[in-house]
Amino acid sequence: MSEPQSLKYGVGYALSTLLLALGGVGVLQPTIISNLLGMPVLQRSNGAALAQLLSGRHLTMGAANTAFLLTGNLEAAGLFTIVMSLDGLVDGCVNWQQFGFMSGLPHFVGMVVFPFIGSWMRQKKVATT
């Protein structure tokens, strides 16, 4: 495996790990991440349910992206990373509406960055003559 390929896998696994960690913590205890981000959410409230929903989606996307990487399908993992930018837009808008712009900002950053990461992951090595 060439150096750029292993770097692409490393970035893909790092992204998957981030999604799995945030999703797992959010599903099990939805108020932890919300409180850390300055969005106090009460247990057993609509806000906690929303946090669990968003976290469940992160958990699912992290698992799917990991499955693509484990099968060696960088093109699918890259495409899935690009598609996750749409999730960033939706999550960012929902968080902005419910908790203010700063809570949606990390999602908007992901929305902007993920297409570049995904496109880079999908690039095939160009043969030089």
mmCIF file with all atom_site columns, C-alpha atoms in Angstrom:
data_model
loop_
_atom_site.group_PDB
_atom_site.id
_atom_site.type_symbol
_atom_site.label_atom_id
_atom_site.label_alt_id
_atom_site.label_comp_id
_atom_site.label_asym_id
_atom_site.label_entity_id
_atom_site.label_seq_id
_atom_site.pdbx_PDB_ins_code
_atom_site.Cartn_x
_atom_site.Cartn_y
_atom_site.Cartn_z
_atom_site.occupancy
_atom_site.B_iso_or_equiv
_atom_site.pdbx_formal_charge
_atom_site.auth_seq_id
_atom_site.auth_comp_id
_atom_site.auth_asym_id
_atom_site.auth_atom_id
_atom_site.pdbx_PDB_model_num
ATOM 1   C CA . MET A 1 1   ? 0.000   0.000  0.000   1.00 0.00 ? 1   MET A CA 1
ATOM 2   C CA . SER A 1 2   ? 1.449   3.338  -0.987  1.00 0.00 ? 2   SER A CA 1
ATOM 3   C CA . GLU A 1 3   ? 1.896   6.167  1.470   1.00 0.00 ? 3   GLU A CA 1
ATOM 4   C CA . PRO A 1 4   ? -1.019  8.297  0.141   1.00 0.00 ? 4   PRO A CA 1
ATOM 5   C CA . GLN A 1 5   ? -3.330  5.264  0.306   1.00 0.00 ? 5   GLN A CA 1
ATOM 6   C CA . SER A 1 6   ? -2.450  4.532  3.914   1.00 0.00 ? 6   SER A CA 1
ATOM 7   C CA . LEU A 1 7   ? -2.930  8.218  4.749   1.00 0.00 ? 7   LEU A CA 1
ATOM 8   C CA . LYS A 1 8   ? -6.379  8.109  3.138   1.00 0.00 ? 8   LYS A CA 1
ATOM 9   C CA . TYR A 1 9   ? -7.291  5.070  5.219   1.00 0.00 ? 9   TYR A CA 1
ATOM 10  C CA . GLY A 1 10  ? -5.958  6.783  8.343   1.00 0.00 ? 10  GLY A CA 1
ATOM 11  C CA . VAL A 1 11  ? -8.090  9.876  7.715   1.00 0.00 ? 11  VAL A CA 1
ATOM 12  C CA . GLY A 1 12  ? -11.102 7.666  6.981   1.00 0.00 ? 12  GLY A CA 1
ATOM 13  C CA . TYR A 1 13  ? -10.662 5.703  10.202  1.00 0.00 ? 13  TYR A CA 1
ATOM 14  C CA . ALA A 1 14  ? -10.148 8.911  12.189  1.00 0.00 ? 14  ALA A CA 1
ATOM 15  C CA . LEU A 1 15  ? -13.410 10.295 10.835  1.00 0.00 ? 15  LEU A CA 1
ATOM 16  C CA . SER A 1 16  ? -15.205 7.025  11.550  1.00 0.00 ? 16  SER A CA 1
ATOM 17  C CA . THR A 1 17  ? -13.798 6.908  15.081  1.00 0.00 ? 17  THR A CA 1
ATOM 18  C CA . LEU A 1 18  ? -14.965 10.462 15.746  1.00 0.00 ? 18  LEU A CA 1
ATOM 19  C CA . LEU A 1 19  ? -18.479 9.650  14.536  1.00 0.00 ? 19  LEU A CA 1
ATOM 20  C CA . LEU A 1 20  ? -18.638 6.382  16.492  1.00 0.00 ? 20  LEU A CA 1
ATOM 21  C CA . ALA A 1 21  ? -17.385 8.005  19.696  1.00 0.00 ? 21  ALA A CA 1
ATOM 22  C CA . LEU A 1 22  ? -19.700 11.015 19.520  1.00 0.00 ? 22  LEU A CA 1
ATOM 23  C CA . GLY A 1 23  ? -22.621 8.841  18.477  1.00 0.00 ? 23  GLY A CA 1
ATOM 24  C CA . GLY A 1 24  ? -22.051 6.226  21.162  1.00 0.00 ? 24  GLY A CA 1
ATOM 25  C CA . VAL A 1 25  ? -21.727 8.735  23.976  1.00 0.00 ? 25  VAL A CA 1
ATOM 26  C CA . GLY A 1 26  ? -24.699 10.732 22.712  1.00 0.00 ? 26  GLY A CA 1
ATOM 27  C CA . VAL A 1 27  ? -26.971 7.710  22.456  1.00 0.00 ? 27  VAL A CA 1
ATOM 28  C CA . LEU A 1 28  ? -26.068 6.408  25.914  1.00 0.00 ? 28  LEU A CA 1
ATOM 29  C CA . GLN A 1 29  ? -26.043 9.795  27.674  1.00 0.00 ? 29  GLN A CA 1
ATOM 30  C CA . PRO A 1 30  ? -27.445 12.588 25.465  1.00 0.00 ? 30  PRO A CA 1
ATOM 31  C CA . THR A 1 31  ? -26.886 15.388 27.956  1.00 0.00 ? 31  THR A CA 1
ATOM 32  C CA . ILE A 1 32  ? -23.092 14.975 28.251  1.00 0.00 ? 32  ILE A CA 1
ATOM 33  C CA . ILE A 1 33  ? -22.114 16.321 24.833  1.00 0.00 ? 33  ILE A CA 1
ATOM 34  C CA . SER A 1 34  ? -24.852 18.950 24.898  1.00 0.00 ? 34  SER A CA 1
ATOM 35  C CA . ASN A 1 35  ? -23.678 20.276 28.254  1.00 0.00 ? 35  ASN A CA 1
ATOM 36  C CA . LEU A 1 36  ? -20.042 20.267 27.132  1.00 0.00 ? 36  LEU A CA 1
ATOM 37  C CA . LEU A 1 37  ? -21.015 22.414 24.154  1.00 0.00 ? 37  LEU A CA 1
ATOM 38  C CA . GLY A 1 38  ? -22.871 24.896 26.348  1.00 0.00 ? 38  GLY A CA 1
ATOM 39  C CA . MET A 1 39  ? -26.365 23.687 25.488  1.00 0.00 ? 39  MET A CA 1
ATOM 40  C CA . PRO A 1 40  ? -27.876 22.598 28.798  1.00 0.00 ? 40  PRO A CA 1
ATOM 41  C CA . VAL A 1 41  ? -30.383 19.843 28.089  1.00 0.00 ? 41  VAL A CA 1
ATOM 42  C CA . LEU A 1 42  ? -32.515 18.195 30.743  1.00 0.00 ? 42  LEU A CA 1
ATOM 43  C CA . GLN A 1 43  ? -32.797 14.418 30.944  1.00 0.00 ? 43  GLN A CA 1
ATOM 44  C CA . ARG A 1 44  ? -36.025 13.052 29.470  1.00 0.00 ? 44  ARG A CA 1
ATOM 45  C CA . SER A 1 45  ? -36.781 16.238 27.546  1.00 0.00 ? 45  SER A CA 1
ATOM 46  C CA . ASN A 1 46  ? -37.385 16.966 23.871  1.00 0.00 ? 46  ASN A CA 1
ATOM 47  C CA . GLY A 1 47  ? -33.825 18.313 23.707  1.00 0.00 ? 47  GLY A CA 1
ATOM 48  C CA . ALA A 1 48  ? -32.435 15.035 25.025  1.00 0.00 ? 48  ALA A CA 1
ATOM 49  C CA . ALA A 1 49  ? -34.485 13.104 22.471  1.00 0.00 ? 49  ALA A CA 1
ATOM 50  C CA . LEU A 1 50  ? -33.148 15.335 19.687  1.00 0.00 ? 50  LEU A CA 1
ATOM 51  C CA . ALA A 1 51  ? -29.576 14.805 20.912  1.00 0.00 ? 51  ALA A CA 1
ATOM 52  C CA . GLN A 1 52  ? -30.123 11.031 20.906  1.00 0.00 ? 52  GLN A CA 1
ATOM 53  C CA . LEU A 1 53  ? -31.546 11.145 17.392  1.00 0.00 ? 53  LEU A CA 1
ATOM 54  C CA . LEU A 1 54  ? -28.584 13.104 16.037  1.00 0.00 ? 54  LEU A CA 1
ATOM 55  C CA . SER A 1 55  ? -26.172 10.844 17.917  1.00 0.00 ? 55  SER A CA 1
ATOM 56  C CA . GLY A 1 56  ? -27.830 7.724  16.529  1.00 0.00 ? 56  GLY A CA 1
ATOM 57  C CA . ARG A 1 57  ? -27.310 9.005  13.022  1.00 0.00 ? 57  ARG A CA 1
ATOM 58  C CA . HIS A 1 58  ? -23.644 9.689  13.777  1.00 0.00 ? 58  HIS A CA 1
ATOM 59  C CA . LEU A 1 59  ? -23.258 6.186  15.160  1.00 0.00 ? 59  LEU A CA 1
ATOM 60  C CA . THR A 1 60  ? -24.848 4.655  12.065  1.00 0.00 ? 60  THR A CA 1
ATOM 61  C CA . MET A 1 61  ? -22.740 6.733  9.664   1.00 0.00 ? 61  MET A CA 1
ATOM 62  C CA . GLY A 1 62  ? -19.541 5.889  11.542  1.00 0.00 ? 62  GLY A CA 1
ATOM 63  C CA . ALA A 1 63  ? -20.349 2.176  11.361  1.00 0.00 ? 63  ALA A CA 1
ATOM 64  C CA . ALA A 1 64  ? -21.155 2.339  7.639   1.00 0.00 ? 64  ALA A CA 1
ATOM 65  C CA . ASN A 1 65  ? -17.991 4.274  6.824   1.00 0.00 ? 65  ASN A CA 1
ATOM 66  C CA . THR A 1 66  ? -15.935 1.790  8.865   1.00 0.00 ? 66  THR A CA 1
ATOM 67  C CA . ALA A 1 67  ? -17.494 -1.099 6.923   1.00 0.00 ? 67  ALA A CA 1
ATOM 68  C CA . PHE A 1 68  ? -16.471 0.516  3.629   1.00 0.00 ? 68  PHE A CA 1
ATOM 69  C CA . LEU A 1 69  ? -12.919 1.015  4.894   1.00 0.00 ? 69  LEU A CA 1
ATOM 70  C CA . LEU A 1 70  ? -12.635 -2.535 6.243   1.00 0.00 ? 70  LEU A CA 1
ATOM 71  C CA . THR A 1 71  ? -13.620 -3.949 2.855   1.00 0.00 ? 71  THR A CA 1
ATOM 72  C CA . GLY A 1 72  ? -10.981 -1.770 1.184   1.00 0.00 ? 72  GLY A CA 1
ATOM 73  C CA . ASN A 1 73  ? -13.481 0.305  -0.765  1.00 0.00 ? 73  ASN A CA 1
ATOM 74  C CA . LEU A 1 74  ? -11.955 3.786  -0.548  1.00 0.00 ? 74  LEU A CA 1
ATOM 75  C CA . GLU A 1 75  ? -14.175 5.071  -3.335  1.00 0.00 ? 75  GLU A CA 1
ATOM 76  C CA . ALA A 1 76  ? -17.356 4.171  -1.425  1.00 0.00 ? 76  ALA A CA 1
ATOM 77  C CA . ALA A 1 77  ? -15.929 5.572  1.823   1.00 0.00 ? 77  ALA A CA 1
ATOM 78  C CA . GLY A 1 78  ? -15.045 8.801  0.045   1.00 0.00 ? 78  GLY A CA 1
ATOM 79  C CA . LEU A 1 79  ? -18.481 9.092  -1.546  1.00 0.00 ? 79  LEU A CA 1
ATOM 80  C CA . PHE A 1 80  ? -20.123 8.396  1.806   1.00 0.00 ? 80  PHE A CA 1
ATOM 81  C CA . THR A 1 81  ? -17.986 11.132 3.372   1.00 0.00 ? 81  THR A CA 1
ATOM 82  C CA . ILE A 1 82  ? -19.245 13.571 0.727   1.00 0.00 ? 82  ILE A CA 1
ATOM 83  C CA . VAL A 1 83  ? -22.845 12.533 1.436   1.00 0.00 ? 83  VAL A CA 1
ATOM 84  C CA . MET A 1 84  ? -22.260 13.153 5.154   1.00 0.00 ? 84  MET A CA 1
ATOM 85  C CA . SER A 1 85  ? -21.910 16.855 4.330   1.00 0.00 ? 85  SER A CA 1
ATOM 86  C CA . LEU A 1 86  ? -25.676 16.897 3.712   1.00 0.00 ? 86  LEU A CA 1
ATOM 87  C CA . ASP A 1 87  ? -26.155 15.516 7.201   1.00 0.00 ? 87  ASP A CA 1
ATOM 88  C CA . GLY A 1 88  ? -23.936 18.322 8.466   1.00 0.00 ? 88  GLY A CA 1
ATOM 89  C CA . LEU A 1 89  ? -26.222 20.857 6.822   1.00 0.00 ? 89  LEU A CA 1
ATOM 90  C CA . VAL A 1 90  ? -29.362 19.329 8.329   1.00 0.00 ? 90  VAL A CA 1
ATOM 91  C CA . ASP A 1 91  ? -27.867 18.875 11.803  1.00 0.00 ? 91  ASP A CA 1
ATOM 92  C CA . GLY A 1 92  ? -26.390 22.372 11.713  1.00 0.00 ? 92  GLY A CA 1
ATOM 93  C CA . CYS A 1 93  ? -29.715 23.968 10.820  1.00 0.00 ? 93  CYS A CA 1
ATOM 94  C CA . VAL A 1 94  ? -31.597 21.986 13.479  1.00 0.00 ? 94  VAL A CA 1
ATOM 95  C CA . ASN A 1 95  ? -29.039 22.821 16.163  1.00 0.00 ? 95  ASN A CA 1
ATOM 96  C CA . TRP A 1 96  ? -28.968 26.473 15.108  1.00 0.00 ? 96  TRP A CA 1
ATOM 97  C CA . GLN A 1 97  ? -32.752 26.702 15.383  1.00 0.00 ? 97  GLN A CA 1
ATOM 98  C CA . GLN A 1 98  ? -32.953 24.867 18.717  1.00 0.00 ? 98  GLN A CA 1
ATOM 99  C CA . PHE A 1 99  ? -29.828 26.053 20.546  1.00 0.00 ? 99  PHE A CA 1
ATOM 100 C CA . GLY A 1 100 ? -28.268 28.951 18.622  1.00 0.00 ? 100 GLY A CA 1
ATOM 101 C CA . PHE A 1 101 ? -25.707 29.370 15.877  1.00 0.00 ? 101 PHE A CA 1
ATOM 102 C CA . MET A 1 102 ? -22.682 28.272 17.900  1.00 0.00 ? 102 MET A CA 1
ATOM 103 C CA . SER A 1 103 ? -24.182 24.829 18.477  1.00 0.00 ? 103 SER A CA 1
ATOM 104 C CA . GLY A 1 104 ? -24.662 24.394 14.731  1.00 0.00 ? 104 GLY A CA 1
ATOM 105 C CA . LEU A 1 105 ? -21.192 25.665 13.830  1.00 0.00 ? 105 LEU A CA 1
ATOM 106 C CA . PRO A 1 106 ? -19.331 22.307 14.154  1.00 0.00 ? 106 PRO A CA 1
ATOM 107 C CA . HIS A 1 107 ? -21.867 20.754 11.789  1.00 0.00 ? 107 HIS A CA 1
ATOM 108 C CA . PHE A 1 108 ? -21.469 23.586 9.289   1.00 0.00 ? 108 PHE A CA 1
ATOM 109 C CA . VAL A 1 109 ? -17.682 23.158 9.416   1.00 0.00 ? 109 VAL A CA 1
ATOM 110 C CA . GLY A 1 110 ? -18.137 19.450 8.659   1.00 0.00 ? 110 GLY A CA 1
ATOM 111 C CA . MET A 1 111 ? -20.513 20.354 5.845   1.00 0.00 ? 111 MET A CA 1
ATOM 112 C CA . VAL A 1 112 ? -17.783 22.444 4.222   1.00 0.00 ? 112 VAL A CA 1
ATOM 113 C CA . VAL A 1 113 ? -14.786 20.169 4.916   1.00 0.00 ? 113 VAL A CA 1
ATOM 114 C CA . PHE A 1 114 ? -16.248 16.690 4.255   1.00 0.00 ? 114 PHE A CA 1
ATOM 115 C CA . PRO A 1 115 ? -16.658 17.102 0.454   1.00 0.00 ? 115 PRO A CA 1
ATOM 116 C CA . PHE A 1 116 ? -12.961 17.958 0.122   1.00 0.00 ? 116 PHE A CA 1
ATOM 117 C CA . ILE A 1 117 ? -11.909 15.008 2.284   1.00 0.00 ? 117 ILE A CA 1
ATOM 118 C CA . GLY A 1 118 ? -14.222 12.651 0.400   1.00 0.00 ? 118 GLY A CA 1
ATOM 119 C CA . SER A 1 119 ? -13.025 13.841 -3.004  1.00 0.00 ? 119 SER A CA 1
ATOM 120 C CA . TRP A 1 120 ? -9.415  13.390 -1.951  1.00 0.00 ? 120 TRP A CA 1
ATOM 121 C CA . MET A 1 121 ? -10.164 9.873  -0.667  1.00 0.00 ? 121 MET A CA 1
ATOM 122 C CA . ARG A 1 122 ? -11.782 8.949  -3.990  1.00 0.00 ? 122 ARG A CA 1
ATOM 123 C CA . GLN A 1 123 ? -8.886  10.165 -6.149  1.00 0.00 ? 123 GLN A CA 1
ATOM 124 C CA . LYS A 1 124 ? -7.062  7.403  -7.890  1.00 0.00 ? 124 LYS A CA 1
ATOM 125 C CA . LYS A 1 125 ? -3.308  7.587  -8.264  1.00 0.00 ? 125 LYS A CA 1
ATOM 126 C CA . VAL A 1 126 ? -2.421  9.079  -11.637 1.00 0.00 ? 126 VAL A CA 1
ATOM 127 C CA . ALA A 1 127 ? 0.282   7.210  -13.511 1.00 0.00 ? 127 ALA A CA 1
ATOM 128 C CA . THR A 1 128 ? 3.235   9.361  -14.508 1.00 0.00 ? 128 THR A CA 1
ATOM 129 C CA . THR A 1 129 ? 5.323   8.597  -17.554 1.00 0.00 ? 129 THR A CA 1
#
